[in-house]
Tab-separated table of C-alpha atoms and ligand atoms in Angstrom:
chain	number	residue	atom	x	y	z
A	1	UNK	CA	0.000	0.000	0.000
A	2	UNK	CA	1.129	3.606	-0.567
A	3	UNK	CA	0.709	5.200	2.866
A	4	UNK	CA	0.864	8.816	4.043
A	5	UNK	CA	2.061	9.116	7.655
A	6	UNK	CA	1.387	12.537	9.156
A	7	UNK	CA	3.659	13.236	12.129
A	8	UNK	CA	5.926	10.473	10.833
A	9	UNK	CA	9.091	12.181	12.111
A	10	UNK	CA	7.917	12.082	15.733
A	11	UNK	CA	8.356	9.409	18.384
A	12	UNK	CA	5.652	6.894	17.420
A	13	UNK	CA	5.764	7.969	13.761
A	14	UNK	CA	9.402	6.914	13.313
A	15	UNK	CA	8.635	3.416	14.568
A	16	UNK	CA	5.494	3.182	12.452
A	17	UNK	CA	7.279	4.318	9.279
A	18	UNK	CA	10.029	1.733	9.859
A	19	UNK	CA	7.416	-1.005	10.305
A	20	UNK	CA	5.509	0.005	7.144
A	21	UNK	CA	8.743	-0.003	5.111
A	22	UNK	CA	9.753	-3.367	6.596
A	23	UNK	CA	6.559	-4.977	5.345
A	24	UNK	CA	7.020	-3.540	1.865
A	25	UNK	CA	4.691	-0.523	1.911
A	26	UNK	CA	5.592	2.711	0.148
A	27	UNK	CA	5.682	5.596	2.661
A	28	UNK	CA	5.382	9.368	2.419
A	29	UNK	CA	5.768	11.403	5.625
A	30	UNK	CA	4.189	14.808	6.180
A	31	UNK	CA	5.667	16.558	9.222
A	32	UNK	CA	6.437	20.173	10.059
A	33	UNK	CA	9.129	19.342	12.665
A	34	UNK	CA	7.362	21.547	15.209
A	35	UNK	CA	9.160	22.830	18.313
A	36	UNK	CA	6.992	21.127	20.957
A	37	UNK	CA	10.323	19.504	21.875
A	38	UNK	CA	13.797	19.590	20.303
A	39	UNK	CA	13.221	19.077	16.525
A	40	UNK	CA	16.744	17.605	16.298
A	41	UNK	CA	15.249	14.474	17.892
A	42	UNK	CA	12.920	14.029	14.914
A	43	UNK	CA	13.852	12.165	11.760
A	44	UNK	CA	12.455	9.971	9.040
A	45	UNK	CA	13.773	6.455	8.438
A	46	UNK	CA	15.703	5.967	5.162
A	47	UNK	CA	13.443	4.726	2.396
A	48	UNK	CA	10.520	7.025	3.183
A	49	UNK	CA	9.754	10.176	1.211
A	50	UNK	CA	9.649	13.312	3.388
A	51	UNK	CA	7.369	16.285	2.792
A	52	UNK	CA	8.114	19.065	5.271
A	53	UNK	CA	4.879	20.917	5.774
A	54	UNK	CA	1.849	21.664	7.882
A	55	UNK	CA	-1.274	19.460	7.925
A	56	UNK	CA	-3.277	22.661	8.467
A	57	UNK	CA	-2.321	23.812	4.946
A	58	UNK	CA	-4.872	22.452	2.428
A	59	UNK	CA	-2.513	22.831	-0.571
A	60	UNK	CA	0.278	20.919	1.158
A	61	UNK	CA	-2.124	18.148	2.181
A	62	UNK	CA	-3.603	17.877	-1.323
A	63	UNK	CA	-0.135	17.365	-2.787
A	64	UNK	CA	0.887	14.933	-0.033
A	65	UNK	CA	-2.163	12.735	-0.760
A	66	UNK	CA	-1.288	12.239	-4.433
A	67	UNK	CA	-1.154	8.509	-5.231
A	68	UNK	CA	-1.829	7.550	-1.607
A	69	UNK	CA	-4.144	4.652	-0.649
A	70	UNK	CA	-4.183	4.949	3.133
A	71	UNK	CA	-3.340	7.483	5.844
A	72	UNK	CA	-1.882	7.124	9.337
A	73	UNK	CA	-2.710	10.422	11.040
A	74	UNK	CA	-0.329	10.958	13.960
A	75	UNK	CA	0.485	14.655	13.537
A	76	UNK	CA	-0.674	16.676	16.484
A	77	UNK	CA	0.300	18.403	19.682
A	78	UNK	CA	0.713	16.037	22.650
A	79	UNK	CA	0.885	16.883	26.355
A	80	UNK	CA	-1.900	17.174	28.926
A	81	UNK	CA	-0.270	19.689	31.283
A	82	UNK	CA	1.078	21.911	28.512
A	83	UNK	CA	-2.405	22.131	26.983
A	84	UNK	CA	-3.758	23.740	30.148
A	85	UNK	CA	-1.052	26.422	30.047
A	86	UNK	CA	-1.448	27.102	26.316
A	87	UNK	CA	-4.502	25.495	24.653
A	88	UNK	CA	-4.383	27.274	21.276
A	89	UNK	CA	-1.946	24.903	19.484
A	90	UNK	CA	-4.177	21.988	20.467
A	91	UNK	CA	-7.186	23.383	18.648
A	92	UNK	CA	-5.115	24.143	15.584
A	93	UNK	CA	-2.898	21.053	15.313
A	94	UNK	CA	-5.272	18.400	16.677
A	95	UNK	CA	-8.693	19.590	15.524
A	96	UNK	CA	-8.033	21.999	12.630
A	97	UNK	CA	-5.400	19.761	11.018
A	98	UNK	CA	-7.709	16.737	11.226
A	99	UNK	CA	-10.568	18.631	9.571
A	100	UNK	CA	-8.265	19.778	6.755
A	101	UNK	CA	-6.940	16.245	6.240
A	102	UNK	CA	-10.371	14.558	6.217
A	103	UNK	CA	-11.714	17.107	3.754
A	104	UNK	CA	-8.735	16.600	1.416
A	105	UNK	CA	-9.062	12.808	1.695
A	106	UNK	CA	-12.696	12.940	0.602
A	107	UNK	CA	-11.788	15.150	-2.356
A	108	UNK	CA	-8.968	12.783	-3.369
A	109	UNK	CA	-11.077	9.631	-2.784
A	110	UNK	CA	-8.635	8.298	-0.197
A	111	UNK	CA	-10.972	6.444	2.143
A	112	UNK	CA	-8.795	4.612	4.662
A	113	UNK	CA	-7.246	6.086	7.804
A	114	UNK	CA	-6.028	5.231	11.268
A	115	UNK	CA	-6.049	8.156	13.709
A	116	UNK	CA	-4.099	8.326	16.975
A	117	UNK	CA	-6.473	9.455	19.683
A	118	UNK	CA	-5.782	9.141	23.376
A	119	UNK	CA	-6.906	7.413	26.569
A	120	UNK	CA	-7.314	10.934	27.978
A	121	UNK	CA	-10.744	11.155	26.295
A	122	UNK	CA	-12.066	8.930	29.124
A	123	UNK	CA	-11.387	11.738	31.627
A	124	UNK	CA	-11.220	10.854	35.325
A	125	UNK	CA	-13.676	7.972	34.951
A	126	UNK	CA	-11.305	5.338	36.356
A	127	UNK	CA	-11.267	2.031	34.567
A	128	UNK	CA	-11.250	-0.321	32.864
A	129	UNK	CA	-12.453	2.000	30.094
A	130	UNK	CA	-14.488	0.625	27.217
A	131	UNK	CA	-14.823	2.227	23.795
A	132	UNK	CA	-18.580	2.562	24.391
A	133	UNK	CA	-18.094	4.540	27.647
A	134	UNK	CA	-19.098	8.213	27.589
A	135	UNK	CA	-16.203	10.462	26.649
A	136	UNK	CA	-17.717	13.846	27.350
A	137	UNK	CA	-15.878	14.936	30.514
A	138	UNK	CA	-12.329	15.804	29.347
A	139	UNK	CA	-10.014	17.131	32.071
A	140	UNK	CA	-7.711	19.047	29.713
A	141	UNK	CA	-7.785	20.907	26.386
A	142	UNK	CA	-5.601	18.091	24.994
A	143	UNK	CA	-8.279	15.495	25.804
A	144	UNK	CA	-11.000	17.781	24.443
A	145	UNK	CA	-9.076	18.278	21.193
A	146	UNK	CA	-8.635	14.529	20.667
A	147	UNK	CA	-12.320	13.882	21.338
A	148	UNK	CA	-13.319	16.669	18.952
A	149	UNK	CA	-11.049	15.215	16.266
A	150	UNK	CA	-12.621	11.767	16.802
A	151	UNK	CA	-16.057	13.253	16.168
A	152	UNK	CA	-14.899	14.894	12.934
A	153	UNK	CA	-13.598	11.466	11.872
A	154	UNK	CA	-17.013	9.978	12.682
A	155	UNK	CA	-18.754	12.653	10.619
A	156	UNK	CA	-16.450	12.201	7.605
A	157	UNK	CA	-18.100	9.078	6.203
A	158	UNK	CA	-14.608	7.655	5.601
A	159	UNK	CA	-13.201	4.338	6.844
A	160	UNK	CA	-11.508	5.596	10.006
A	161	UNK	CA	-10.083	3.506	12.809
A	162	UNK	CA	-9.715	5.680	15.895
A	163	UNK	CA	-6.954	4.131	18.004
A	164	UNK	CA	-7.036	5.358	21.604
A	165	UNK	CA	-3.411	5.062	22.710
A	166	UNK	CA	-2.433	4.449	26.329
A	167	UNK	CA	0.867	6.101	27.446
A	168	UNK	CA	3.315	4.858	24.832
A	169	UNK	CA	7.002	4.407	25.725
A	170	UNK	CA	10.183	3.125	24.107
A	171	UNK	CA	13.242	4.304	22.141
A	172	UNK	CA	12.985	7.918	21.007
A	173	UNK	CA	10.212	8.703	23.483
A	174	UNK	CA	9.348	12.397	23.849
A	175	UNK	CA	11.807	13.788	26.437
A	176	UNK	CA	9.063	15.267	28.636
A	177	UNK	CA	7.319	11.946	29.258
A	178	UNK	CA	7.661	10.284	32.660
A	179	UNK	CA	9.782	7.251	31.765
A	180	UNK	CA	12.221	9.276	29.640
A	181	UNK	CA	12.527	11.948	32.356
A	182	UNK	CA	12.892	9.525	35.246
A	183	UNK	CA	15.538	7.433	33.487
A	184	UNK	CA	17.486	10.557	32.485
A	185	UNK	CA	17.494	11.934	36.048
A	186	UNK	CA	18.264	8.517	37.548
A	187	UNK	CA	21.342	8.164	35.353
A	188	UNK	CA	22.658	11.633	36.289
A	189	UNK	CA	21.862	11.146	39.988
A	190	UNK	CA	19.544	14.169	40.100
A	191	UNK	CA	16.364	14.446	42.151
A	192	UNK	CA	13.246	13.211	40.362
A	193	UNK	CA	10.149	15.389	40.877
A	194	UNK	CA	7.109	13.105	41.038
A	195	UNK	CA	3.561	14.457	41.089
A	196	UNK	CA	0.919	12.833	43.306
A	197	UNK	CA	1.270	10.308	46.110
A	198	UNK	CA	2.520	7.335	44.103
A	199	UNK	CA	-0.853	5.652	43.691
A	200	UNK	CA	-1.686	6.989	40.210
A	201	UNK	CA	-1.947	4.229	37.590
A	202	UNK	CA	-0.987	4.257	33.901
A	203	UNK	CA	-1.569	1.565	31.310
A	204	UNK	CA	1.916	1.894	29.722
A	205	UNK	CA	2.275	0.433	26.219
A	206	UNK	CA	5.541	-0.520	24.487
A	207	UNK	CA	5.841	1.420	21.221
A	208	UNK	CA	6.346	-1.739	19.121
A	209	UNK	CA	3.035	-3.074	20.383
A	210	UNK	CA	1.305	0.242	19.624
A	211	UNK	CA	2.688	0.211	16.086
A	212	UNK	CA	1.449	-3.350	15.569
A	213	UNK	CA	-2.039	-2.213	16.610
A	214	UNK	CA	-1.934	0.826	14.309
A	215	UNK	CA	-1.028	-1.355	11.320
A	216	UNK	CA	-3.921	-3.699	12.073
A	217	UNK	CA	-6.245	-0.716	12.490
A	218	UNK	CA	-5.151	0.666	9.116
A	219	UNK	CA	-5.460	-2.651	7.273
A	220	UNK	CA	-8.928	-3.402	8.665
A	221	UNK	CA	-10.373	0.113	8.564
A	222	UNK	CA	-14.021	-0.154	7.600
A	223	UNK	CA	-16.519	2.509	8.577
A	224	UNK	CA	-15.878	4.455	11.793
A	225	UNK	CA	-14.570	2.283	14.626
A	226	UNK	CA	-12.873	3.038	17.921
A	227	UNK	CA	-10.354	0.739	19.589
A	228	UNK	CA	-8.280	0.925	22.765
A	229	UNK	CA	-4.605	0.084	22.227
A	230	UNK	CA	-3.724	-0.600	25.848
A	231	UNK	CA	-2.843	-3.771	27.675
A	232	UNK	CA	-5.299	-3.580	30.564
A	233	UNK	CA	-2.559	-3.891	33.214
A	234	UNK	CA	-2.023	-0.435	34.711
A	235	UNK	CA	1.187	0.221	36.607
A	236	UNK	CA	1.376	2.324	39.791
A	237	UNK	CA	3.806	5.241	39.980
A	238	UNK	CA	5.693	3.465	42.781
A	239	UNK	CA	6.100	0.424	40.531
A	240	UNK	CA	7.382	2.607	37.699
A	241	UNK	CA	9.999	4.119	40.041
A	242	UNK	CA	11.065	0.634	41.167
A	243	UNK	CA	11.382	-0.506	37.529
A	244	UNK	CA	13.535	2.544	36.703
A	245	UNK	CA	15.748	1.915	39.746
A	246	UNK	CA	16.207	-1.735	38.727
A	247	UNK	CA	16.859	-1.061	35.058
A	248	UNK	CA	19.375	1.751	35.707
A	249	UNK	CA	20.959	0.122	38.765
A	250	UNK	CA	20.642	3.455	40.617
A	251	UNK	CA	19.071	4.463	43.888
A	252	UNK	CA	16.533	7.146	43.064
A	253	UNK	CA	16.219	10.498	44.804
A	254	UNK	CA	12.533	11.403	44.653
A	255	UNK	CA	10.762	14.630	45.583
A	256	UNK	CA	6.997	14.202	45.930
A	257	UNK	CA	4.900	17.122	44.681
A	258	UNK	CA	1.132	17.802	44.572
A	259	UNK	CA	-0.789	16.333	41.609
A	260	UNK	CA	-0.808	18.490	38.472
A	261	UNK	CA	-3.993	19.968	37.007
A	262	UNK	CA	-5.383	17.778	34.210
A	263	UNK	CA	-3.722	14.592	35.486
A	264	UNK	CA	-6.185	11.745	35.952
A	265	UNK	CA	-5.617	9.156	38.708
A	266	UNK	CA	-6.025	6.113	36.449
A	267	UNK	CA	-5.744	5.118	32.817
A	268	UNK	CA	-6.830	1.543	32.278
A	269	UNK	CA	-7.825	0.025	28.950
A	270	UNK	CA	-10.435	-2.602	28.484
A	271	UNK	CA	-8.640	-4.459	25.674
A	272	UNK	CA	-11.472	-6.730	24.541
A	273	UNK	CA	-12.396	-4.880	21.332
A	274	UNK	CA	-8.720	-4.819	20.299
A	275	UNK	CA	-8.548	-8.569	20.739
A	276	UNK	CA	-11.938	-9.484	19.262
A	277	UNK	CA	-11.637	-7.187	16.254
A	278	UNK	CA	-7.894	-6.887	15.552
A	279	UNK	CA	-6.498	-9.912	17.414
A	280	UNK	CA	-4.189	-7.395	19.043
A	281	UNK	CA	-2.815	-7.414	22.524
A	282	UNK	CA	0.061	-5.645	24.258
A	283	UNK	CA	2.745	-8.322	24.405
A	284	UNK	CA	5.672	-6.586	26.110
A	285	UNK	CA	5.736	-6.903	29.919
A	286	UNK	CA	6.326	-3.529	31.588
A	287	UNK	CA	9.592	-4.366	33.378
A	288	UNK	CA	11.014	-5.859	30.196
A	289	UNK	CA	10.053	-2.723	28.240
A	290	UNK	CA	11.730	-0.378	30.733
A	291	UNK	CA	14.888	-2.520	30.695
A	292	UNK	CA	14.889	-2.463	26.867
A	293	UNK	CA	14.477	1.330	26.879
A	294	UNK	CA	17.443	1.794	29.245
A	295	UNK	CA	19.481	-0.652	27.193
A	296	UNK	CA	18.720	1.360	24.033
A	297	UNK	CA	19.818	4.602	25.775
A	298	UNK	CA	23.064	3.040	26.939
A	299	UNK	CA	23.938	1.722	23.499
A	300	UNK	CA	23.507	5.153	21.829
B	401	NAD	N1	3.018	9.115	23.066
B	401	NAD	C1	1.902	8.803	23.693
B	401	NAD	O1	1.913	8.243	24.799
B	401	NAD	C2	0.563	9.115	23.063
B	401	NAD	C3	-0.608	8.747	23.762
B	401	NAD	C4	-1.842	9.037	23.176
B	401	NAD	C5	-1.911	9.664	21.951
B	401	NAD	N2	-0.772	10.032	21.313
B	401	NAD	C6	-0.868	10.728	20.023
B	401	NAD	O2	-0.093	10.044	19.054
B	401	NAD	C7	0.466	10.977	18.124
B	401	NAD	C8	1.983	10.796	18.068
B	401	NAD	O3	2.505	11.008	19.373
B	401	NAD	P1	4.070	11.106	19.648
B	401	NAD	O4	4.281	10.753	21.058
B	401	NAD	O5	4.822	10.406	18.571
B	401	NAD	O6	4.258	12.691	19.506
B	401	NAD	P2	5.383	13.534	18.734
B	401	NAD	O7	5.199	14.943	19.183
B	401	NAD	O8	6.711	12.896	18.904
B	401	NAD	O9	4.941	13.394	17.199
B	401	NAD	C9	4.005	14.241	16.591
B	401	NAD	C10	4.612	14.740	15.277
B	401	NAD	O10	3.631	15.532	14.609
B	401	NAD	C11	4.276	16.654	14.032
B	401	NAD	N3	3.251	17.700	13.879
B	401	NAD	C12	2.559	18.333	14.868
B	401	NAD	N4	1.690	19.217	14.335
B	401	NAD	C13	1.829	19.128	12.985
B	401	NAD	C14	1.208	19.786	11.897
B	401	NAD	N5	0.254	20.716	12.079
B	401	NAD	N6	1.601	19.456	10.641
B	401	NAD	C15	2.574	18.530	10.431
B	401	NAD	N7	3.188	17.877	11.444
B	401	NAD	C16	2.824	18.165	12.692
B	401	NAD	C17	5.391	17.013	14.993
B	401	NAD	O11	6.439	17.727	14.357
B	401	NAD	C18	5.829	15.631	15.480
B	401	NAD	O12	6.921	15.132	14.715
B	401	NAD	C19	0.042	12.365	18.617
B	401	NAD	O13	-1.107	12.762	17.886
B	401	NAD	C20	-0.313	12.139	20.075
B	401	NAD	O14	-1.266	13.060	20.546
B	401	NAD	C21	0.462	9.769	21.846
């Protein structure tokens, strides 16, 4: 298949592009190398065609869709806490860009897409969260923007798989994310600021497993469908700290701080739709994933 990957130079995008190329697909990446974090960390695997441009620009998107048969739409602004401080880029890059892309896809008769939404759309509901649960109480502009983009996908009439991702980690992870930050500070012996009381739970997902789910969601896209890509085994903050200490061989210095606005206490996927529909499950045990991440850092 000839696939357009928006946001293909970012963390998950790089892994997805490599996997598409490895299975013989032709790949074009559309990415504007935004400055949400150091753009020097972004790149496109050899073998993919790169278009540097903005998904909000209809002309750029029209050209990027030429000859394409399917779209993986990852471009967007991530970050729950940052969205509370400065919500505007979330409306533009998560909602506006998705509207522009869907409109251009309809015009170009490109029907198939997988879209990376987020577990944050479930709000503070606890878990396990099912795709059919209400998603109308977002706790951040980021969550609201992902939910809004989902609804535009639903209204498009295209074959869109909405993949709700649950905290993805692995090589090349965005530097601001917990595992990347904790490992970095552990290795330099600095104090690790941790928000909350250690009981918060996250359904961490190894990036290779996420990519496997996205490929299945793309291949089987038919009508509008929503699927959780999370393992259903949330990990407590205290367990994450213990895994980082083990994998780095360091004793951690931790400073506990009050919870941050927008943070939810639990993310927890109900993975049954992913299994029944896509035969997908998260295969990488959490401790093994953290050890592999540290190993990757040390070999760089
Ligand atoms: N990493 C996670 O845990 C996670 C969880 C849930 C959802 N998601 C979603 O998955 C997607 C990928 O996440 P990631 O962690 O790889 O983030 P990332 O920031 O590393 O990648 C996003 C990429 O999109 C590009 N981009 C942003 N706005 C753009 C625009 N208007 N036009 C063109 N390119 C643009 C950026 O330059 C970046 O390379 C995002 O949409 C994110 O919201 C990620």
